[in-house]
Every structure is written in structure tokens, then in C-alpha cells.
């Protein structure tokens, strides 16, 4: 969630900063938003899910190699395999 991202990374001083960073990941094709229903205060929440990253030999990691971003492929066949924030 935006709140979890903000709490887990001190570089995001506001919820808006965290949401903008997650939206940049979404707009760059690295993940998507999932509605999760009402939170503890009854407000709807969303979680950001990163796509699974695989290389050309079908090895799977839970990390991103930023030096070779152009050569990576995303696999979204199963959202259970995605990394959830």
C-alpha cells in the first residue's frame, strides 16, 4: 500500500510522494494496482503489485537488474507469483 511504502522507505515524506513513486513504476510497466477492499478504518485500499521479472533463460528473481532493464521481460500469467507491496 502507499502507507506501507511510505513507512518502509523514509525517502517518501508524504503519502502523495509514495503514491507518485508507485505510479511511476506502474507507468513504466513494472506493476499494477489491486483493490483490496476496506482497510481497518473502513476506507478502500489498494496494493501495488510488481510484475515478476524473468530473464531469457526463464530464471526468476525477486529483484530488478537496473543495468539491463531493456533486456528484461515481465510475466503476469499468475498474480500469486507477483511481489506485493
PDB file of N, CA and C in Angstrom:
ATOM      1  N   UNK A   1       0.850  -1.187   0.000  1.00  0.00           N
ATOM      2  CA  UNK A   1       0.000   0.000   0.000  1.00  0.00           C
ATOM      3  C   UNK A   1       0.885   1.236   0.000  1.00  0.00           C
ATOM      4  N   UNK A   2       0.285   2.361  -0.256  1.00  0.00           N
ATOM      5  CA  UNK A   2       1.019   3.622  -0.211  1.00  0.00           C
ATOM      6  C   UNK A   2       1.589   3.822   1.188  1.00  0.00           C
ATOM      7  N   UNK A   3       0.783   3.554   2.205  1.00  0.00           N
ATOM      8  CA  UNK A   3       1.238   3.735   3.583  1.00  0.00           C
ATOM      9  C   UNK A   3       2.427   2.824   3.911  1.00  0.00           C
ATOM     10  N   UNK A   4       2.362   1.566   3.504  1.00  0.00           N
ATOM     11  CA  UNK A   4       3.477   0.644   3.743  1.00  0.00           C
ATOM     12  C   UNK A   4       4.737   1.114   3.038  1.00  0.00           C
ATOM     13  N   UNK A   5       4.582   1.631   1.833  1.00  0.00           N
ATOM     14  CA  UNK A   5       5.732   2.144   1.087  1.00  0.00           C
ATOM     15  C   UNK A   5       6.320   3.353   1.801  1.00  0.00           C
ATOM     16  N   UNK A   6       5.460   4.241   2.256  1.00  0.00           N
ATOM     17  CA  UNK A   6       5.918   5.437   2.962  1.00  0.00           C
ATOM     18  C   UNK A   6       6.634   5.065   4.259  1.00  0.00           C
ATOM     19  N   UNK A   7       6.085   4.103   4.993  1.00  0.00           N
ATOM     20  CA  UNK A   7       6.693   3.695   6.259  1.00  0.00           C
ATOM     21  C   UNK A   7       7.983   2.911   6.047  1.00  0.00           C
ATOM     22  N   UNK A   8       8.069   2.148   4.969  1.00  0.00           N
ATOM     23  CA  UNK A   8       9.236   1.317   4.727  1.00  0.00           C
ATOM     24  C   UNK A   8      10.390   2.037   4.061  1.00  0.00           C
ATOM     25  N   UNK A   9      10.151   3.225   3.558  1.00  0.00           N
ATOM     26  CA  UNK A   9      11.197   3.979   2.866  1.00  0.00           C
ATOM     27  C   UNK A   9      11.102   5.431   3.303  1.00  0.00           C
ATOM     28  N   UNK A  10      12.017   5.840   4.117  1.00  0.00           N
ATOM     29  CA  UNK A  10      11.977   7.189   4.702  1.00  0.00           C
ATOM     30  C   UNK A  10      12.133   8.308   3.677  1.00  0.00           C
ATOM     31  N   UNK A  11      12.464   7.972   2.443  1.00  0.00           N
ATOM     32  CA  UNK A  11      12.604   8.988   1.402  1.00  0.00           C
ATOM     33  C   UNK A  11      11.266   9.577   0.980  1.00  0.00           C
ATOM     34  N   UNK A  12      10.176   8.889   1.327  1.00  0.00           N
ATOM     35  CA  UNK A  12       8.841   9.379   0.980  1.00  0.00           C
ATOM     36  C   UNK A  12       8.224  10.001   2.222  1.00  0.00           C
ATOM     37  N   UNK A  13       8.317  11.316   2.304  1.00  0.00           N
ATOM     38  CA  UNK A  13       7.852  12.023   3.496  1.00  0.00           C
ATOM     39  C   UNK A  13       6.335  12.115   3.575  1.00  0.00           C
ATOM     40  N   UNK A  14       5.654  12.046   2.433  1.00  0.00           N
ATOM     41  CA  UNK A  14       4.192  12.127   2.432  1.00  0.00           C
ATOM     42  C   UNK A  14       3.617  10.936   1.660  1.00  0.00           C
ATOM     43  N   UNK A  15       2.345  10.668   1.909  1.00  0.00           N
ATOM     44  CA  UNK A  15       1.659   9.612   1.166  1.00  0.00           C
ATOM     45  C   UNK A  15       1.634   9.945  -0.319  1.00  0.00           C
ATOM     46  N   UNK A  16       1.509  11.222  -0.642  1.00  0.00           N
ATOM     47  CA  UNK A  16       1.494  11.636  -2.049  1.00  0.00           C
ATOM     48  C   UNK A  16       2.824  11.299  -2.720  1.00  0.00           C
ATOM     49  N   UNK A  17       3.941  11.503  -2.023  1.00  0.00           N
ATOM     50  CA  UNK A  17       5.257  11.151  -2.573  1.00  0.00           C
ATOM     51  C   UNK A  17       5.351   9.651  -2.854  1.00  0.00           C
ATOM     52  N   UNK A  18       4.874   8.831  -1.913  1.00  0.00           N
ATOM     53  CA  UNK A  18       4.914   7.377  -2.084  1.00  0.00           C
ATOM     54  C   UNK A  18       4.018   6.951  -3.237  1.00  0.00           C
ATOM     55  N   UNK A  19       2.812   7.519  -3.324  1.00  0.00           N
ATOM     56  CA  UNK A  19       1.888   7.171  -4.407  1.00  0.00           C
ATOM     57  C   UNK A  19       2.478   7.565  -5.762  1.00  0.00           C
ATOM     58  N   UNK A  20       3.108   8.735  -5.846  1.00  0.00           N
ATOM     59  CA  UNK A  20       3.730   9.164  -7.104  1.00  0.00           C
ATOM     60  C   UNK A  20       4.827   8.190  -7.533  1.00  0.00           C
ATOM     61  N   UNK A  21       5.630   7.721  -6.574  1.00  0.00           N
ATOM     62  CA  UNK A  21       6.699   6.771  -6.897  1.00  0.00           C
ATOM     63  C   UNK A  21       6.114   5.451  -7.393  1.00  0.00           C
ATOM     64  N   UNK A  22       5.072   4.963  -6.734  1.00  0.00           N
ATOM     65  CA  UNK A  22       4.440   3.714  -7.164  1.00  0.00           C
ATOM     66  C   UNK A  22       3.769   3.889  -8.525  1.00  0.00           C
ATOM     67  N   UNK A  23       3.159   5.043  -8.760  1.00  0.00           N
ATOM     68  CA  UNK A  23       2.552   5.295 -10.071  1.00  0.00           C
ATOM     69  C   UNK A  23       3.601   5.378 -11.172  1.00  0.00           C
ATOM     70  N   UNK A  24       4.794   5.875 -10.844  1.00  0.00           N
ATOM     71  CA  UNK A  24       5.880   5.882 -11.829  1.00  0.00           C
ATOM     72  C   UNK A  24       6.270   4.455 -12.208  1.00  0.00           C
ATOM     73  N   UNK A  25       6.311   3.555 -11.211  1.00  0.00           N
ATOM     74  CA  UNK A  25       6.583   2.149 -11.500  1.00  0.00           C
ATOM     75  C   UNK A  25       5.492   1.570 -12.393  1.00  0.00           C
ATOM     76  N   UNK A  26       4.239   1.884 -12.086  1.00  0.00           N
ATOM     77  CA  UNK A  26       3.110   1.405 -12.894  1.00  0.00           C
ATOM     78  C   UNK A  26       3.217   1.917 -14.324  1.00  0.00           C
ATOM     79  N   UNK A  27       3.443   3.215 -14.471  1.00  0.00           N
ATOM     80  CA  UNK A  27       3.519   3.825 -15.800  1.00  0.00           C
ATOM     81  C   UNK A  27       4.714   3.336 -16.611  1.00  0.00           C
ATOM     82  N   UNK A  28       5.737   2.843 -15.916  1.00  0.00           N
ATOM     83  CA  UNK A  28       6.919   2.288 -16.587  1.00  0.00           C
ATOM     84  C   UNK A  28       6.752   0.805 -16.902  1.00  0.00           C
ATOM     85  N   UNK A  29       5.607   0.236 -16.531  1.00  0.00           N
ATOM     86  CA  UNK A  29       5.343  -1.160 -16.839  1.00  0.00           C
ATOM     87  C   UNK A  29       5.879  -2.161 -15.844  1.00  0.00           C
ATOM     88  N   UNK A  30       6.186  -1.739 -14.619  1.00  0.00           N
ATOM     89  CA  UNK A  30       6.761  -2.638 -13.623  1.00  0.00           C
ATOM     90  C   UNK A  30       5.732  -3.258 -12.693  1.00  0.00           C
ATOM     91  N   UNK A  31       4.470  -2.814 -12.744  1.00  0.00           N
ATOM     92  CA  UNK A  31       3.476  -3.391 -11.847  1.00  0.00           C
ATOM     93  C   UNK A  31       2.108  -2.794 -12.076  1.00  0.00           C
ATOM     94  N   UNK A  32       1.204  -3.081 -11.140  1.00  0.00           N
ATOM     95  CA  UNK A  32      -0.183  -2.633 -11.271  1.00  0.00           C
ATOM     96  C   UNK A  32      -0.821  -2.520  -9.883  1.00  0.00           C
ATOM     97  N   UNK A  33      -1.929  -1.806  -9.805  1.00  0.00           N
ATOM     98  CA  UNK A  33      -2.690  -1.624  -8.575  1.00  0.00           C
ATOM     99  C   UNK A  33      -3.772  -2.689  -8.466  1.00  0.00           C
ATOM    100  N   UNK A  34      -4.016  -3.180  -7.235  1.00  0.00           N
ATOM    101  CA  UNK A  34      -5.075  -4.140  -6.956  1.00  0.00           C
ATOM    102  C   UNK A  34      -5.919  -3.591  -5.809  1.00  0.00           C
ATOM    103  N   UNK A  35      -7.241  -3.520  -6.009  1.00  0.00           N
ATOM    104  CA  UNK A  35      -8.139  -3.096  -4.939  1.00  0.00           C
ATOM    105  C   UNK A  35      -8.218  -4.219  -3.908  1.00  0.00           C
ATOM    106  N   UNK A  36      -8.103  -3.870  -2.621  1.00  0.00           N
ATOM    107  CA  UNK A  36      -8.103  -4.882  -1.565  1.00  0.00           C
ATOM    108  C   UNK A  36      -9.291  -4.760  -0.633  1.00  0.00           C
ATOM    109  N   UNK A  37     -10.237  -3.890  -0.935  1.00  0.00           N
ATOM    110  CA  UNK A  37     -11.390  -3.730  -0.056  1.00  0.00           C
ATOM    111  C   UNK A  37     -11.115  -2.737   1.056  1.00  0.00           C
ATOM    112  N   UNK A  38     -11.997  -2.725   2.029  1.00  0.00           N
ATOM    113  CA  UNK A  38     -11.896  -1.748   3.119  1.00  0.00           C
ATOM    114  C   UNK A  38     -10.754  -2.098   4.060  1.00  0.00           C
ATOM    115  N   UNK A  39     -10.051  -1.060   4.485  1.00  0.00           N
ATOM    116  CA  UNK A  39      -8.992  -1.229   5.467  1.00  0.00           C
ATOM    117  C   UNK A  39      -9.553  -1.180   6.872  1.00  0.00           C
ATOM    118  N   UNK A  40      -8.680  -1.008   7.858  1.00  0.00           N
ATOM    119  CA  UNK A  40      -9.107  -1.022   9.260  1.00  0.00           C
ATOM    120  C   UNK A  40     -10.054   0.126   9.603  1.00  0.00           C
ATOM    121  N   UNK A  41      -9.979   1.218   8.885  1.00  0.00           N
ATOM    122  CA  UNK A  41     -10.879   2.356   9.130  1.00  0.00           C
ATOM    123  C   UNK A  41     -12.088   2.339   8.212  1.00  0.00           C
ATOM    124  N   UNK A  42     -12.252   1.261   7.471  1.00  0.00           N
ATOM    125  CA  UNK A  42     -13.398   1.149   6.585  1.00  0.00           C
ATOM    126  C   UNK A  42     -13.210   1.811   5.236  1.00  0.00           C
ATOM    127  N   UNK A  43     -12.021   2.347   4.983  1.00  0.00           N
ATOM    128  CA  UNK A  43     -11.745   3.004   3.708  1.00  0.00           C
ATOM    129  C   UNK A  43     -11.185   1.983   2.717  1.00  0.00           C
ATOM    130  N   UNK A  44     -11.573   2.075   1.444  1.00  0.00           N
ATOM    131  CA  UNK A  44     -10.995   1.167   0.446  1.00  0.00           C
ATOM    132  C   UNK A  44      -9.487   1.375   0.347  1.00  0.00           C
ATOM    133  N   UNK A  45      -8.755   0.300   0.150  1.00  0.00           N
ATOM    134  CA  UNK A  45      -7.302   0.393  -0.002  1.00  0.00           C
ATOM    135  C   UNK A  45      -6.889  -0.258  -1.306  1.00  0.00           C
ATOM    136  N   UNK A  46      -5.671   0.018  -1.696  1.00  0.00           N
ATOM    137  CA  UNK A  46      -5.082  -0.586  -2.878  1.00  0.00           C
ATOM    138  C   UNK A  46      -3.693  -1.074  -2.520  1.00  0.00           C
ATOM    139  N   UNK A  47      -3.289  -2.165  -3.128  1.00  0.00           N
ATOM    140  CA  UNK A  47      -1.912  -2.640  -3.022  1.00  0.00           C
ATOM    141  C   UNK A  47      -1.281  -2.544  -4.392  1.00  0.00           C
ATOM    142  N   UNK A  48       0.006  -2.199  -4.399  1.00  0.00           N
ATOM    143  CA  UNK A  48       0.755  -2.174  -5.637  1.00  0.00           C
ATOM    144  C   UNK A  48       1.477  -3.496  -5.765  1.00  0.00           C
ATOM    145  N   UNK A  49       1.372  -4.129  -6.933  1.00  0.00           N
ATOM    146  CA  UNK A  49       1.984  -5.435  -7.169  1.00  0.00           C
ATOM    147  C   UNK A  49       3.005  -5.285  -8.293  1.00  0.00           C
ATOM    148  N   UNK A  50       4.251  -5.677  -8.011  1.00  0.00           N
ATOM    149  CA  UNK A  50       5.285  -5.682  -9.042  1.00  0.00           C
ATOM    150  C   UNK A  50       5.138  -6.934  -9.894  1.00  0.00           C
ATOM    151  N   UNK A  51       5.367  -6.780 -11.201  1.00  0.00           N
ATOM    152  CA  UNK A  51       5.385  -7.940 -12.079  1.00  0.00           C
ATOM    153  C   UNK A  51       6.595  -8.793 -11.744  1.00  0.00           C
ATOM    154  N   UNK A  52       6.489 -10.088 -11.972  1.00  0.00           N
ATOM    155  CA  UNK A  52       7.611 -10.987 -11.807  1.00  0.00           C
ATOM    156  C   UNK A  52       8.596 -10.722 -12.940  1.00  0.00           C
ATOM    157  N   UNK A  53       9.872 -10.691 -12.621  1.00  0.00           N
ATOM    158  CA  UNK A  53      10.905 -10.409 -13.606  1.00  0.00           C
ATOM    159  C   UNK A  53      11.620 -11.703 -13.961  1.00  0.00           C
ATOM    160  N   UNK A  54      11.742 -11.988 -15.261  1.00  0.00           N
ATOM    161  CA  UNK A  54      12.454 -13.184 -15.708  1.00  0.00           C
ATOM    162  C   UNK A  54      13.468 -12.791 -16.777  1.00  0.00           C
ATOM    163  N   UNK A  55      14.506 -13.610 -16.910  1.00  0.00           N
ATOM    164  CA  UNK A  55      15.481 -13.368 -17.968  1.00  0.00           C
ATOM    165  C   UNK A  55      15.197 -14.298 -19.139  1.00  0.00           C
ATOM    166  N   UNK A  56      16.016 -14.264 -20.158  1.00  0.00           N
ATOM    167  CA  UNK A  56      15.771 -15.054 -21.368  1.00  0.00           C
ATOM    168  C   UNK A  56      15.915 -16.561 -21.141  1.00  0.00           C
ATOM    169  N   UNK A  57      16.595 -16.993 -20.063  1.00  0.00           N
ATOM    170  CA  UNK A  57      16.717 -18.417 -19.762  1.00  0.00           C
ATOM    171  C   UNK A  57      15.631 -18.885 -18.797  1.00  0.00           C
ATOM    172  N   UNK A  58      14.616 -18.065 -18.563  1.00  0.00           N
ATOM    173  CA  UNK A  58      13.491 -18.376 -17.678  1.00  0.00           C
ATOM    174  C   UNK A  58      13.883 -18.502 -16.211  1.00  0.00           C
ATOM    175  N   UNK A  59      14.984 -17.897 -15.805  1.00  0.00           N
ATOM    176  CA  UNK A  59      15.302 -17.822 -14.383  1.00  0.00           C
ATOM    177  C   UNK A  59      14.458 -16.716 -13.783  1.00  0.00           C
ATOM    178  N   UNK A  60      14.022 -16.894 -12.565  1.00  0.00           N
ATOM    179  CA  UNK A  60      13.156 -15.918 -11.925  1.00  0.00           C
ATOM    180  C   UNK A  60      13.822 -15.372 -10.674  1.00  0.00           C
ATOM    181  N   UNK A  61      13.798 -14.067 -10.528  1.00  0.00           N
ATOM    182  CA  UNK A  61      14.316 -13.406  -9.337  1.00  0.00           C
ATOM    183  C   UNK A  61      13.233 -12.526  -8.748  1.00  0.00           C
ATOM    184  N   UNK A  62      13.434 -12.111  -7.514  1.00  0.00           N
ATOM    185  CA  UNK A  62      12.568 -11.125  -6.882  1.00  0.00           C
ATOM    186  C   UNK A  62      13.283  -9.791  -6.779  1.00  0.00           C
ATOM    187  N   UNK A  63      14.202  -9.544  -7.727  1.00  0.00           N
ATOM    188  CA  UNK A  63      14.942  -8.293  -7.778  1.00  0.00           C
ATOM    189  C   UNK A  63      14.922  -7.771  -9.202  1.00  0.00           C
ATOM    190  N   UNK A  64      15.372  -6.544  -9.361  1.00  0.00           N
ATOM    191  CA  UNK A  64      15.433  -5.917 -10.675  1.00  0.00           C
ATOM    192  C   UNK A  64      16.868  -5.525 -10.949  1.00  0.00           C
ATOM    193  N   UNK A  65      17.414  -5.932 -12.084  1.00  0.00           N
ATOM    194  CA  UNK A  65      18.753  -5.543 -12.504  1.00  0.00           C
ATOM    195  C   UNK A  65      18.613  -4.281 -13.337  1.00  0.00           C
ATOM    196  N   UNK A  66      18.897  -3.129 -12.740  1.00  0.00           N
ATOM    197  CA  UNK A  66      18.667  -1.864 -13.431  1.00  0.00           C
ATOM    198  C   UNK A  66      19.651  -1.614 -14.561  1.00  0.00           C
ATOM    199  N   UNK A  67      20.759  -2.353 -14.603  1.00  0.00           N
ATOM    200  CA  UNK A  67      21.713  -2.177 -15.693  1.00  0.00           C
ATOM    201  C   UNK A  67      21.234  -2.821 -16.991  1.00  0.00           C
ATOM    202  N   UNK A  68      20.290  -3.749 -16.897  1.00  0.00           N
ATOM    203  CA  UNK A  68      19.818  -4.422 -18.105  1.00  0.00           C
ATOM    204  C   UNK A  68      18.300  -4.373 -18.218  1.00  0.00           C
ATOM    205  N   UNK A  69      17.706  -3.263 -17.836  1.00  0.00           N
ATOM    206  CA  UNK A  69      16.260  -3.109 -17.859  1.00  0.00           C
ATOM    207  C   UNK A  69      15.683  -3.382 -19.236  1.00  0.00           C
ATOM    208  N   UNK A  70      16.360  -2.953 -20.283  1.00  0.00           N
ATOM    209  CA  UNK A  70      15.827  -3.113 -21.632  1.00  0.00           C
ATOM    210  C   UNK A  70      15.761  -4.564 -22.083  1.00  0.00           C
ATOM    211  N   UNK A  71      16.501  -5.465 -21.434  1.00  0.00           N
ATOM    212  CA  UNK A  71      16.511  -6.855 -21.867  1.00  0.00           C
ATOM    213  C   UNK A  71      15.582  -7.738 -21.046  1.00  0.00           C
ATOM    214  N   UNK A  72      14.949  -7.186 -20.003  1.00  0.00           N
ATOM    215  CA  UNK A  72      14.097  -7.985 -19.137  1.00  0.00           C
ATOM    216  C   UNK A  72      12.693  -8.119 -19.696  1.00  0.00           C
ATOM    217  N   UNK A  73      12.033  -9.232 -19.376  1.00  0.00           N
ATOM    218  CA  UNK A  73      10.649  -9.458 -19.766  1.00  0.00           C
ATOM    219  C   UNK A  73       9.818  -9.568 -18.503  1.00  0.00           C
ATOM    220  N   UNK A  74       8.550  -9.221 -18.582  1.00  0.00           N
ATOM    221  CA  UNK A  74       7.666  -9.392 -17.439  1.00  0.00           C
ATOM    222  C   UNK A  74       6.742 -10.556 -17.692  1.00  0.00           C
ATOM    223  N   UNK A  75       6.370 -11.217 -16.609  1.00  0.00           N
ATOM    224  CA  UNK A  75       5.467 -12.360 -16.686  1.00  0.00           C
ATOM    225  C   UNK A  75       4.309 -12.089 -15.744  1.00  0.00           C
ATOM    226  N   UNK A  76       3.113 -11.933 -16.275  1.00  0.00           N
ATOM    227  CA  UNK A  76       1.944 -11.630 -15.464  1.00  0.00           C
ATOM    228  C   UNK A  76       0.897 -12.726 -15.568  1.00  0.00           C
ATOM    229  N   UNK A  77       1.312 -13.940 -15.865  1.00  0.00           N
ATOM    230  CA  UNK A  77       0.356 -15.019 -16.040  1.00  0.00           C
ATOM    231  C   UNK A  77      -0.312 -15.410 -14.735  1.00  0.00           C
ATOM    232  N   UNK A  78       0.330 -15.148 -13.598  1.00  0.00           N
ATOM    233  CA  UNK A  78      -0.238 -15.542 -12.316  1.00  0.00           C
ATOM    234  C   UNK A  78       0.084 -14.478 -11.281  1.00  0.00           C
ATOM    235  N   UNK A  79      -0.922 -13.733 -10.840  1.00  0.00           N
ATOM    236  CA  UNK A  79      -0.689 -12.660  -9.892  1.00  0.00           C
ATOM    237  C   UNK A  79      -0.210 -13.166  -8.548  1.00  0.00           C
ATOM    238  N   UNK A  80      -0.420 -14.462  -8.224  1.00  0.00           N
ATOM    239  CA  UNK A  80       0.077 -15.015  -6.978  1.00  0.00           C
ATOM    240  C   UNK A  80       1.594 -15.044  -6.941  1.00  0.00           C
ATOM    241  N   UNK A  81       2.230 -15.041  -8.122  1.00  0.00           N
ATOM    242  CA  UNK A  81       3.678 -15.067  -8.182  1.00  0.00           C
ATOM    243  C   UNK A  81       4.279 -13.663  -8.115  1.00  0.00           C
ATOM    244  N   UNK A  82       3.445 -12.644  -8.113  1.00  0.00           N
ATOM    245  CA  UNK A  82       3.929 -11.268  -8.106  1.00  0.00           C
ATOM    246  C   UNK A  82       4.369 -10.868  -6.704  1.00  0.00           C
ATOM    247  N   UNK A  83       5.192  -9.864  -6.643  1.00  0.00           N
ATOM    248  CA  UNK A  83       5.660  -9.322  -5.380  1.00  0.00           C
ATOM    249  C   UNK A  83       4.659  -8.263  -4.943  1.00  0.00           C
ATOM    250  N   UNK A  84       4.125  -8.369  -3.742  1.00  0.00           N
ATOM    251  CA  UNK A  84       3.127  -7.412  -3.269  1.00  0.00           C
ATOM    252  C   UNK A  84       3.744  -6.443  -2.286  1.00  0.00           C
ATOM    253  N   UNK A  85       3.381  -5.180  -2.443  1.00  0.00           N
ATOM    254  CA  UNK A  85       3.831  -4.129  -1.526  1.00  0.00           C
ATOM    255  C   UNK A  85       2.748  -3.849  -0.553  1.00  0.00           C
TER     256      UNK A  85
END
